[in-house]
Amino acid sequence: MAAKLRVLFVASEAVPFAKTGGLGDVVGALPAVLKDLGVEVKVLLPYYGMIKQGSLPTTCLAEDLEAGLGPLRLAFNLMTPTSPDYPFYFVERDEFFERSQLYGTPRGDYFDNLERFAFFSATVLPVCEALAFKPDVIHVHDWQAALAPVYLKQRWTGAEYLRDTRCVLTIHNLAYQGLFARDKFPLLGLDWSLFSIGGLEYYDQISLLKGGILFADAVTTVSPNYSREIQTPEFGYGLEGVLRTRAGALFGILNGVDYREWNPETDRLIPAAFSRRDLSGKAKDKEALIDAFGLAKDRPEAPILGMISRLADQKGFDLVAEVLPELMARDVRVVILGTGEEKYHRWLKAEAPKYPGKLGVKIAFNNGLAHLIEAGADMFLMPSRFEPCGLNQMYSLKYGTIPIVRATGGLADTVVQVDPAKGAGTGFLFSDYTPEAFAKAIFTALATFEDQKLWRKIMQNAMKQDFSWKVSAQAYLDLYKRLV
Ligand code: ADP
C-alpha cells in the first residue's frame, strides 16, 4: 500500500475551537473528510484565549520551542486537545493570542496583527520538527497563514522536515489581504529585495496575501465563479494582475457543507427536527424563532425573512437599509443576527424599535440562534456585494429556507433561479447591485410564497441539493497529488 499523503493545515480559525466566519467552518470540516479519503491531516491554529478557556481540555506537547519574528527568537508552547479525536495543534504564546477576539474589536484590528500572524506562520517549521512530521503538502488559509509559503521558498529551503514539501494557499476572501505599513517589513525576516512589485509590496504597503499568492505552488479559492471574478478589476482588489500571472495554478473548489452540523433531520440545536417528507417540525421551529426574537404572534403564516451575517460592507447591508421601509410595510417578519462593524450595530439598534413585533435584531455571535434562523425562517437574504463562496445560502437550502441572493461568486454557483411555470429552481437571484433589483427579487419571492403549493415544491427542490464535502475534498486531494 502506498504511504499516506501527509498534509499540514495552517489556519487562524477552525470549528469547534474558534470561528468568525466561513473559514472556521471549512477548516473545521475538511480535515475529517480528507482523513476518510486516506490522508493524514494535522491542523495548526493559534492558541486563543477562547480555546484555552474552552470546554475541550488540552495538553502541552512541547515547551519553549522557538520561532523567528524578524531578528528575534520568541518562545512558544505546542498544545493539543487531550482527546485523540482531534488532530489539532495550537501555538501558545499568550502575548499574541490570549485575547477576547481573534483579529480585533468592532472598533478595528489589533495593532500587532502582523507580529501575531508572522510569528504564527514562522512556527510551522519548529512545529513539524517537534512533531517529527514531514508534510507532503502544507495547506495554508488566508493572509493569516500566507507567509508560510514565502518562508518555505525563502527561508526553509534546507530544512530536513520540509524538504520536497509543496504548498497550497486557499483564499477564502480576497478583501482581507493582511496589509501593513512598510516599516514593519523587517519583522518578517525577509530580504528587502522582496519588498517590491514582484514581491510582497502593495502600493507601498506589505501584503501578506500577495506573498502567499506568489510563492504557493497552487492557489485555490472557494468557488469556481469567484476564481474567475478575482482575475478582474471589479473583484481583484488590485491583485487581479498577480492572480492572472498565476492563472495556470489557480483553481476554484466550492466549499462543502458539514451536514453533521447543518441538517434539519439531526440538528440538536433546534427545537424540532424536520425533513423533506415531514415538514411539520419547521412550523414549531418558526414558533420558537418568533419567541426568540420577540416577534408578534398574531400572524404565524406571515413569512419570516432571515439574515445571519458578519456586519461588513461586503454583505450588502446598504441595500437592506434602502429596501427595509418598503419591505416592512408588507405582511412580513424580518430577523437579523450579526456582529461586526460598529456603524452597523448602531444602525440596527436604531431600526429595530421602528418596527416593533416585525423586525427582530440580535447583535451577537450565537451559533444556536443561527441554527434556529435557518430552521424557522421561510426565506434567507444574502444581497452580497461579493461572496467568495457563502455557506449560509447552502445551509438555507438544506433547511428549506429559500435564499434570495445576489448572483455573484459562490452564490451564483449554488442557487438556481426559480421558474414558476416549471416548478423548478431553488431560490431568487438578482444581478445589479441596486436596491431596486434587490427589492424586485424579494417581492417576486413574496408573491411566489402566496402560492403555497408551488412554494412547497421549491422547498423540496432546495432540500434535495447536496453540497456535501465529498466532491470538494476529492478535488483538493487530486490537487495535492498533482503537486507532490
Ligand atoms: P463569511 O465567511 O464571509 O462570514 P459565510 O457565509 O461563508 O460568510 O460563512 C459565515 C458563517 O459564519 C456561517 O456558518 C454563519 O452561520 C456564521 N455566522 C456569521 N455570523 C454569525 C453570527 N452572528 N452568529 C452565528 N453564526 C454566524
Coordinates of C-alpha atoms and ligand atoms in Angstrom, one line a residue:
M1 CA 0.0 0.0 0.0
A2 CA 1.3 3.5 -0.9
A3 CA 2.3 5.7 2.1
K4 CA -0.4 8.1 3.2
L5 CA -0.2 11.6 1.9
R6 CA 0.6 13.9 4.8
V7 CA -0.9 17.4 4.9
L8 CA -0.5 20.2 7.4
F9 CA -3.3 22.7 7.5
V10 CA -2.2 26.2 8.9
A11 CA -5.1 28.5 9.6
S12 CA -6.4 31.1 12.0
E13 CA -9.7 29.5 12.8
A14 CA -11.5 26.2 12.9
V15 CA -14.7 24.9 14.3
P16 CA -15.2 23.9 17.2
F17 CA -12.3 25.9 18.6
A18 CA -12.6 29.4 17.1
K19 CA -14.7 30.9 14.3
T20 CA -15.6 34.3 12.9
G21 CA -16.9 33.1 9.5
G22 CA -16.8 30.5 6.8
L23 CA -13.1 30.0 7.1
G24 CA -13.7 28.4 10.5
D25 CA -16.4 26.1 9.1
V26 CA -14.1 24.9 6.3
V27 CA -11.0 24.3 8.4
G28 CA -13.2 22.5 10.9
A29 CA -14.8 20.2 8.4
L30 CA -12.4 19.5 5.6
P31 CA -9.6 17.6 7.5
A32 CA -12.0 14.9 8.7
V33 CA -13.3 14.3 5.2
L34 CA -9.7 14.1 3.8
K35 CA -8.9 11.6 6.6
D36 CA -11.8 9.5 5.3
L37 CA -10.1 9.6 1.9
G38 CA -6.9 8.2 3.4
V39 CA -4.9 11.4 4.0
E40 CA -3.0 12.1 7.3
V41 CA -4.0 15.6 8.2
K42 CA -2.8 17.8 11.1
V43 CA -4.1 21.3 11.7
L44 CA -2.2 24.2 13.3
L45 CA -4.0 27.0 15.0
P46 CA -3.1 29.8 17.4
Y47 CA -4.0 29.1 21.0
Y48 CA -6.6 31.8 21.6
G49 CA -8.0 32.7 25.0
M50 CA -11.3 31.1 23.9
I51 CA -9.6 27.8 23.2
K52 CA -7.6 28.0 26.5
Q53 CA -10.8 28.7 28.5
G54 CA -13.0 26.5 26.3
S55 CA -14.6 23.2 27.2
L56 CA -12.2 20.9 25.5
P57 CA -9.2 20.1 27.7
T58 CA -5.7 20.5 26.2
T59 CA -2.3 19.1 27.0
C60 CA 1.1 20.6 26.4
L61 CA 3.2 18.6 23.9
A62 CA 6.3 20.7 23.9
E63 CA 7.5 23.7 25.9
D64 CA 9.8 26.5 24.9
L65 CA 10.0 25.9 21.2
E66 CA 11.3 28.9 19.3
A67 CA 10.3 30.7 16.1
G68 CA 11.6 33.8 14.5
L69 CA 10.0 37.2 14.3
G70 CA 12.4 39.3 12.3
P71 CA 15.7 39.3 14.2
L72 CA 14.1 38.0 17.4
R73 CA 13.7 34.4 18.5
L74 CA 10.5 34.0 20.5
A75 CA 9.4 31.1 22.6
F76 CA 6.1 29.2 22.4
N77 CA 4.5 26.1 23.7
L78 CA 2.8 23.5 21.5
M79 CA -0.6 22.4 22.8
T80 CA -3.1 19.7 21.6
P81 CA -6.6 18.6 22.7
T82 CA -6.3 15.9 25.3
S83 CA -8.8 13.8 23.3
P84 CA -7.1 12.0 20.4
D85 CA -10.2 12.6 18.2
Y86 CA -8.8 16.0 17.2
P87 CA -5.5 16.1 15.2
F88 CA -5.2 19.8 16.1
Y89 CA -2.2 21.6 17.4
F90 CA -2.1 25.0 19.0
V91 CA 0.7 27.6 19.2
E92 CA 0.6 29.1 22.7
R93 CA 2.1 32.5 23.1
D94 CA -0.2 34.5 25.4
E95 CA 1.3 37.9 24.5
F96 CA -0.1 37.3 21.0
F97 CA -3.2 35.1 21.3
E98 CA -4.7 35.3 24.7
R99 CA -7.3 37.9 23.7
S100 CA -11.0 38.1 23.8
Q101 CA -11.3 38.2 19.9
L102 CA -9.4 36.7 17.0
Y103 CA -8.4 39.7 14.9
G104 CA -9.8 42.8 16.6
T105 CA -12.8 44.5 18.1
P106 CA -15.7 46.3 16.4
R107 CA -13.5 49.5 16.6
G108 CA -10.8 48.0 14.5
D109 CA -8.0 45.4 14.1
Y110 CA -5.4 44.7 16.8
F111 CA -2.4 46.9 16.3
D112 CA 0.0 44.0 16.2
N113 CA -1.7 41.6 13.8
L114 CA 1.4 41.5 11.6
E115 CA 3.6 40.4 14.6
R116 CA 0.9 37.9 15.7
F117 CA 0.5 36.1 12.4
A118 CA 4.0 36.4 11.0
F119 CA 5.1 34.7 14.2
F120 CA 2.3 32.1 13.8
S121 CA 3.4 31.3 10.2
A122 CA 7.0 31.1 11.4
T123 CA 6.1 28.3 13.9
V124 CA 5.4 25.9 11.0
L125 CA 8.9 24.6 10.8
P126 CA 9.6 24.2 14.5
V127 CA 6.2 22.5 14.9
C128 CA 6.9 20.0 12.2
E129 CA 10.3 19.3 13.9
A130 CA 8.7 18.9 17.3
L131 CA 6.1 16.5 15.9
A132 CA 8.6 14.7 13.7
F133 CA 6.0 15.3 10.9
K134 CA 7.2 15.7 7.3
P135 CA 4.2 17.1 5.4
D136 CA 4.0 16.4 1.7
V137 CA 1.7 19.5 1.5
I138 CA 1.3 22.5 3.7
H139 CA -2.2 23.9 3.0
V140 CA -2.4 27.4 4.3
H141 CA -5.6 29.6 4.6
D142 CA -5.9 33.3 4.0
W143 CA -3.5 36.1 4.9
Q144 CA -3.0 35.0 8.4
A145 CA -1.0 32.0 7.2
A146 CA 0.1 33.3 3.8
L147 CA 3.7 33.9 4.9
A148 CA 4.3 30.1 5.4
P149 CA 4.7 29.6 1.6
V150 CA 7.1 32.6 1.4
Y151 CA 9.2 31.1 4.3
L152 CA 9.1 27.7 2.7
K153 CA 10.7 29.0 -0.5
Q154 CA 12.9 31.7 1.0
R155 CA 14.0 30.6 4.5
W156 CA 13.4 27.0 5.0
T157 CA 15.0 25.6 1.8
G158 CA 17.5 23.4 3.6
A159 CA 15.1 22.2 6.3
E160 CA 15.0 18.4 6.6
Y161 CA 11.3 18.3 7.7
L162 CA 10.2 20.4 4.8
R163 CA 12.3 19.0 2.0
D164 CA 10.1 18.4 -1.0
T165 CA 7.1 19.9 0.7
R166 CA 4.6 21.6 -1.6
C167 CA 2.3 24.4 -0.6
V168 CA -1.3 25.3 -1.3
L169 CA -2.9 28.6 -0.4
T170 CA -6.6 28.9 -0.2
I171 CA -8.1 32.4 -0.4
H172 CA -11.4 32.5 1.5
N173 CA -11.9 36.2 0.9
L174 CA -9.6 38.4 -1.2
A175 CA -10.9 41.5 0.6
Y176 CA -8.8 40.6 3.6
Q177 CA -5.2 40.8 2.4
G178 CA -3.2 41.4 5.6
L179 CA -2.0 44.9 4.7
F180 CA 0.6 46.5 6.9
A181 CA 2.9 49.5 7.0
R182 CA 6.2 49.1 5.2
D183 CA 8.3 49.9 8.3
K184 CA 7.2 46.6 9.7
F185 CA 8.9 44.7 6.9
P186 CA 12.0 43.8 9.0
L187 CA 9.7 41.8 11.3
L188 CA 9.2 39.3 8.5
G189 CA 12.8 38.3 8.4
L190 CA 12.9 38.5 4.6
D191 CA 15.3 40.3 2.4
W192 CA 14.3 43.8 1.5
S193 CA 14.5 42.9 -2.2
L194 CA 11.2 41.1 -1.6
F195 CA 9.6 44.4 -0.8
S196 CA 9.0 45.1 -4.5
I197 CA 6.3 45.0 -7.1
G198 CA 7.3 41.4 -7.9
G199 CA 7.2 40.6 -4.2
L200 CA 5.1 41.5 -1.1
E201 CA 4.7 45.2 -1.9
Y202 CA 1.3 46.5 -2.5
Y203 CA 1.1 50.3 -3.1
D204 CA 4.0 50.9 -0.6
Q205 CA 2.4 48.6 2.0
I206 CA 3.1 45.0 2.8
S207 CA 0.5 42.5 1.5
L208 CA 0.9 39.1 3.2
L209 CA -1.7 37.6 0.9
K210 CA 0.2 38.7 -2.1
G211 CA 3.3 36.9 -0.8
G212 CA 1.3 33.7 -0.5
I213 CA -0.2 34.0 -4.0
L214 CA 3.3 34.4 -5.4
F215 CA 5.1 31.7 -3.5
A216 CA 2.5 28.9 -3.1
D217 CA 2.7 26.1 -5.6
A218 CA -1.1 26.3 -6.1
V219 CA -3.7 28.9 -5.2
T220 CA -7.3 27.9 -4.7
T221 CA -10.4 29.9 -3.9
V222 CA -13.7 28.7 -2.6
S223 CA -15.9 28.7 -5.7
P224 CA -15.3 28.4 -9.4
N225 CA -17.1 31.6 -10.2
Y226 CA -15.1 33.6 -7.6
S227 CA -11.8 32.2 -9.1
R228 CA -12.8 33.9 -12.4
E229 CA -14.1 37.1 -10.7
I230 CA -10.9 37.8 -8.8
Q231 CA -8.9 38.0 -12.0
T232 CA -10.9 41.1 -12.9
P233 CA -10.5 44.7 -11.6
E234 CA -14.0 44.7 -10.1
F235 CA -13.3 41.9 -7.6
G236 CA -9.4 41.7 -7.7
Y237 CA -8.6 44.5 -5.2
G238 CA -5.6 45.4 -7.2
L239 CA -4.3 41.8 -7.1
E240 CA -6.1 40.8 -10.3
G241 CA -2.8 41.1 -12.3
V242 CA -0.8 39.0 -9.9
L243 CA -3.7 36.4 -9.9
R244 CA -3.7 36.4 -13.7
T245 CA 0.0 35.6 -13.7
R246 CA -0.8 32.5 -11.6
A247 CA -3.9 31.6 -13.6
G248 CA -2.4 28.2 -14.5
A249 CA -2.1 27.3 -10.8
L250 CA -5.3 28.9 -9.7
F251 CA -8.4 26.7 -9.0
G252 CA -11.9 27.2 -7.7
I253 CA -13.1 24.5 -5.4
L254 CA -16.6 25.0 -4.0
N255 CA -16.8 24.8 -0.2
G256 CA -18.8 21.9 1.1
V257 CA -21.4 21.8 3.9
D258 CA -20.8 19.8 7.1
Y259 CA -24.2 18.1 7.1
R260 CA -23.2 16.6 10.5
E261 CA -23.8 20.1 11.8
W262 CA -26.3 21.5 9.4
N263 CA -29.1 19.1 8.7
P264 CA -32.7 19.6 9.9
E265 CA -33.2 15.9 10.4
T266 CA -30.4 15.6 13.0
D267 CA -29.8 19.1 14.2
R268 CA -29.6 19.1 18.0
L269 CA -29.6 22.9 18.3
I270 CA -33.2 23.3 17.0
P271 CA -36.4 22.5 19.0
A272 CA -38.0 20.3 16.3
A273 CA -36.4 18.2 13.6
F274 CA -37.9 18.0 10.2
S275 CA -37.3 16.5 6.8
R276 CA -38.3 16.8 3.2
R277 CA -41.0 14.2 3.8
D278 CA -42.3 15.6 7.0
L279 CA -42.1 19.4 7.3
S280 CA -44.2 19.7 10.5
G281 CA -41.2 20.4 12.7
K282 CA -40.4 23.5 10.7
A283 CA -43.6 25.2 11.9
K284 CA -42.6 24.5 15.5
D285 CA -39.1 26.0 14.8
K286 CA -40.8 29.0 13.3
E287 CA -42.8 29.5 16.6
A288 CA -39.5 29.2 18.6
L289 CA -37.9 31.8 16.3
I290 CA -40.8 34.2 16.8
D291 CA -40.3 33.8 20.5
A292 CA -36.6 34.1 20.4
F293 CA -36.7 37.4 18.5
G294 CA -39.8 38.8 20.3
L295 CA -41.9 39.0 17.1
A296 CA -45.6 39.4 17.1
K297 CA -47.5 36.1 17.3
D298 CA -50.7 37.3 15.7
R299 CA -49.9 36.1 12.1
P300 CA -47.8 33.0 12.2
E301 CA -48.4 32.5 8.4
A302 CA -46.6 35.7 7.6
P303 CA -43.2 34.8 6.0
I304 CA -40.1 35.4 8.1
L305 CA -37.0 36.6 6.2
G306 CA -33.8 35.8 8.0
M307 CA -30.2 37.1 7.8
I308 CA -27.1 35.7 9.6
S309 CA -24.0 37.6 8.8
R310 CA -20.8 39.4 9.7
L311 CA -21.9 43.0 9.7
A312 CA -19.5 44.2 7.0
D313 CA -19.8 46.3 3.8
Q314 CA -19.4 43.1 1.7
K315 CA -22.7 41.7 2.9
G316 CA -24.9 44.3 1.3
F317 CA -26.4 46.0 4.3
D318 CA -26.6 49.3 2.4
L319 CA -29.1 47.5 0.1
V320 CA -31.0 46.2 3.1
A321 CA -31.2 49.7 4.6
E322 CA -32.6 51.1 1.4
V323 CA -35.2 48.3 1.0
L324 CA -36.2 48.0 4.6
P325 CA -39.0 50.6 4.8
E326 CA -40.8 49.3 1.7
L327 CA -40.3 45.7 2.9
M328 CA -41.6 46.3 6.4
A329 CA -44.8 47.9 5.0
R330 CA -45.7 44.3 3.8
D331 CA -47.1 41.5 5.9
V332 CA -43.6 40.0 6.7
R333 CA -41.3 39.5 9.6
V334 CA -37.5 40.0 9.4
V335 CA -34.9 38.7 11.8
I336 CA -31.2 39.7 11.6
L337 CA -28.4 38.1 13.6
G338 CA -24.9 39.6 13.3
T339 CA -21.8 41.2 14.7
G340 CA -19.2 43.3 13.1
E341 CA -18.6 46.9 12.3
E342 CA -19.8 49.4 14.9
K343 CA -21.7 51.6 12.3
Y344 CA -23.9 48.6 11.6
H345 CA -24.5 47.9 15.2
R346 CA -25.7 51.4 15.7
W347 CA -27.9 51.3 12.6
L348 CA -29.6 48.0 13.5
K349 CA -30.2 49.2 17.1
A350 CA -31.9 52.3 15.7
E351 CA -34.1 50.3 13.2
A352 CA -35.5 47.6 15.4
P353 CA -37.7 49.9 17.5
K354 CA -39.3 51.4 14.4
Y355 CA -40.9 48.1 13.6
P356 CA -42.0 46.5 16.8
G357 CA -43.0 42.9 16.5
K358 CA -41.9 42.8 12.9
L359 CA -38.2 43.3 12.9
G360 CA -36.1 41.3 15.3
V361 CA -32.4 42.1 15.7
K362 CA -29.7 40.4 17.7
I363 CA -26.2 41.9 17.8
A364 CA -24.4 38.7 18.8
F365 CA -22.4 35.8 17.5
N366 CA -24.6 32.9 18.5
N367 CA -24.5 29.5 16.8
G368 CA -27.7 28.2 18.4
L369 CA -29.6 31.2 17.1
A370 CA -28.0 30.8 13.7
H371 CA -29.4 27.3 13.5
L372 CA -32.8 28.4 14.7
I373 CA -33.0 31.1 12.0
E374 CA -32.1 28.5 9.3
A375 CA -34.7 26.2 10.6
G376 CA -37.5 28.6 11.4
A377 CA -37.4 31.2 8.7
D378 CA -39.1 31.0 5.3
M379 CA -36.6 32.9 3.3
F380 CA -32.9 33.9 3.7
L381 CA -31.4 37.2 2.5
M382 CA -27.8 37.4 1.1
P383 CA -27.5 40.5 -1.1
S384 CA -23.7 40.4 -1.0
R385 CA -21.6 42.9 -2.9
F386 CA -19.3 39.9 -3.5
E387 CA -19.3 36.4 -2.0
P388 CA -16.3 34.1 -2.4
C389 CA -18.5 31.1 -1.6
G390 CA -21.0 31.7 1.1
L391 CA -22.2 29.0 3.3
N392 CA -25.5 30.3 4.7
Q393 CA -27.3 30.0 1.4
M394 CA -26.3 26.3 1.2
Y395 CA -27.4 25.8 4.8
S396 CA -30.7 27.6 3.9
L397 CA -31.3 25.2 1.0
K398 CA -31.0 22.2 3.3
Y399 CA -33.5 23.7 5.8
G400 CA -36.0 24.7 3.0
T401 CA -35.4 28.3 3.8
I402 CA -35.4 29.8 0.3
P403 CA -32.4 32.0 -0.4
I404 CA -32.7 35.4 -2.1
V405 CA -29.2 36.2 -3.2
R406 CA -27.2 38.4 -5.5
A407 CA -25.8 36.5 -8.4
T408 CA -22.2 36.8 -7.5
G409 CA -19.3 34.4 -6.5
G410 CA -20.4 31.2 -4.9
L411 CA -24.0 32.4 -4.6
A412 CA -24.3 32.2 -8.4
D413 CA -22.7 28.7 -8.3
T414 CA -25.2 27.3 -5.8
V415 CA -28.6 28.9 -6.1
V416 CA -30.8 28.2 -9.2
Q417 CA -33.4 30.8 -10.2
V418 CA -37.0 29.7 -9.6
D419 CA -39.1 29.1 -12.7
P420 CA -42.7 29.1 -11.5
A421 CA -44.0 27.7 -14.8
K422 CA -41.9 24.6 -14.4
G423 CA -41.9 24.4 -10.6
A424 CA -38.1 24.4 -11.0
G425 CA -35.3 26.2 -9.2
T426 CA -34.1 26.7 -5.6
G427 CA -34.1 30.5 -4.9
F428 CA -34.3 34.0 -6.2
L429 CA -31.3 35.8 -7.8
F430 CA -30.7 39.4 -8.8
S431 CA -27.7 40.8 -10.7
D432 CA -27.4 44.6 -10.4
Y433 CA -26.2 45.8 -7.0
T434 CA -29.1 48.2 -6.6
P435 CA -31.9 48.5 -4.1
E436 CA -34.4 48.2 -7.0
A437 CA -33.0 44.9 -8.2
F438 CA -32.9 43.5 -4.6
A439 CA -36.4 44.7 -3.9
K440 CA -37.7 43.1 -7.1
A441 CA -36.2 39.7 -6.1
I442 CA -37.8 39.9 -2.7
F443 CA -41.2 40.9 -3.9
T444 CA -41.1 38.1 -6.5
A445 CA -40.3 35.7 -3.7
L446 CA -43.1 37.1 -1.6
A447 CA -45.6 36.7 -4.5
T448 CA -44.5 33.2 -5.1
F449 CA -44.9 32.4 -1.4
E450 CA -48.6 33.1 -1.7
D451 CA -48.9 30.0 -3.9
Q452 CA -48.1 27.6 -1.0
K453 CA -48.3 24.6 -3.3
L454 CA -45.6 26.0 -5.6
W455 CA -43.6 27.2 -2.6
R456 CA -43.5 23.7 -1.1
K457 CA -42.2 22.4 -4.5
I458 CA -39.4 24.9 -4.3
M459 CA -38.6 23.9 -0.8
Q460 CA -38.4 20.3 -1.9
N461 CA -36.0 21.3 -4.7
A462 CA -33.9 23.2 -2.3
M463 CA -33.8 20.5 0.4
K464 CA -32.7 17.9 -2.2
Q465 CA -29.5 19.8 -3.0
D466 CA -26.3 18.1 -1.9
F467 CA -23.3 20.2 -1.3
S468 CA -21.5 17.7 1.0
W469 CA -17.8 17.8 1.3
K470 CA -17.1 14.6 -0.5
V471 CA -16.8 16.1 -4.0
S472 CA -14.7 19.1 -2.9
A473 CA -12.4 17.1 -0.6
Q474 CA -11.7 14.8 -3.6
A475 CA -10.8 17.9 -5.7
Y476 CA -8.3 19.0 -3.0
L477 CA -6.8 15.5 -2.8
D478 CA -6.4 15.4 -6.6
L479 CA -4.7 18.8 -6.5
Y480 CA -2.3 17.6 -3.7
K481 CA -1.5 14.5 -5.7
R482 CA -0.7 16.6 -8.8
L483 CA 1.7 18.7 -6.8
V484 CA 3.8 16.0 -5.0
Ligands
ADP1 P1 -18.2 34.7 5.7 O1 -17.2 33.7 5.8 O2 -18.0 35.8 4.7 O3 -18.6 35.4 7.1 P2 -20.0 32.5 5.0 O4 -21.5 32.5 4.6 O5 -19.1 31.8 4.2 O6 -19.6 34.1 5.2 O7 -19.9 31.9 6.5 C1 -20.5 32.5 7.6 C2 -20.5 31.5 8.7 O8 -20.5 32.2 10.0 C3 -21.8 30.7 8.7 O9 -21.5 29.4 9.3 C4 -22.7 31.5 9.6 O10 -23.7 30.8 10.1 C5 -21.7 32.0 10.6 N1 -22.1 33.3 11.2 C6 -21.9 34.5 10.7 N2 -22.4 35.5 11.6 C7 -22.9 34.8 12.7 C8 -23.5 35.2 13.9 N3 -23.7 36.5 14.2 N4 -23.8 34.2 14.8 C9 -23.6 32.9 14.5 N5 -23.1 32.5 13.3 C10 -22.7 33.4 12.4

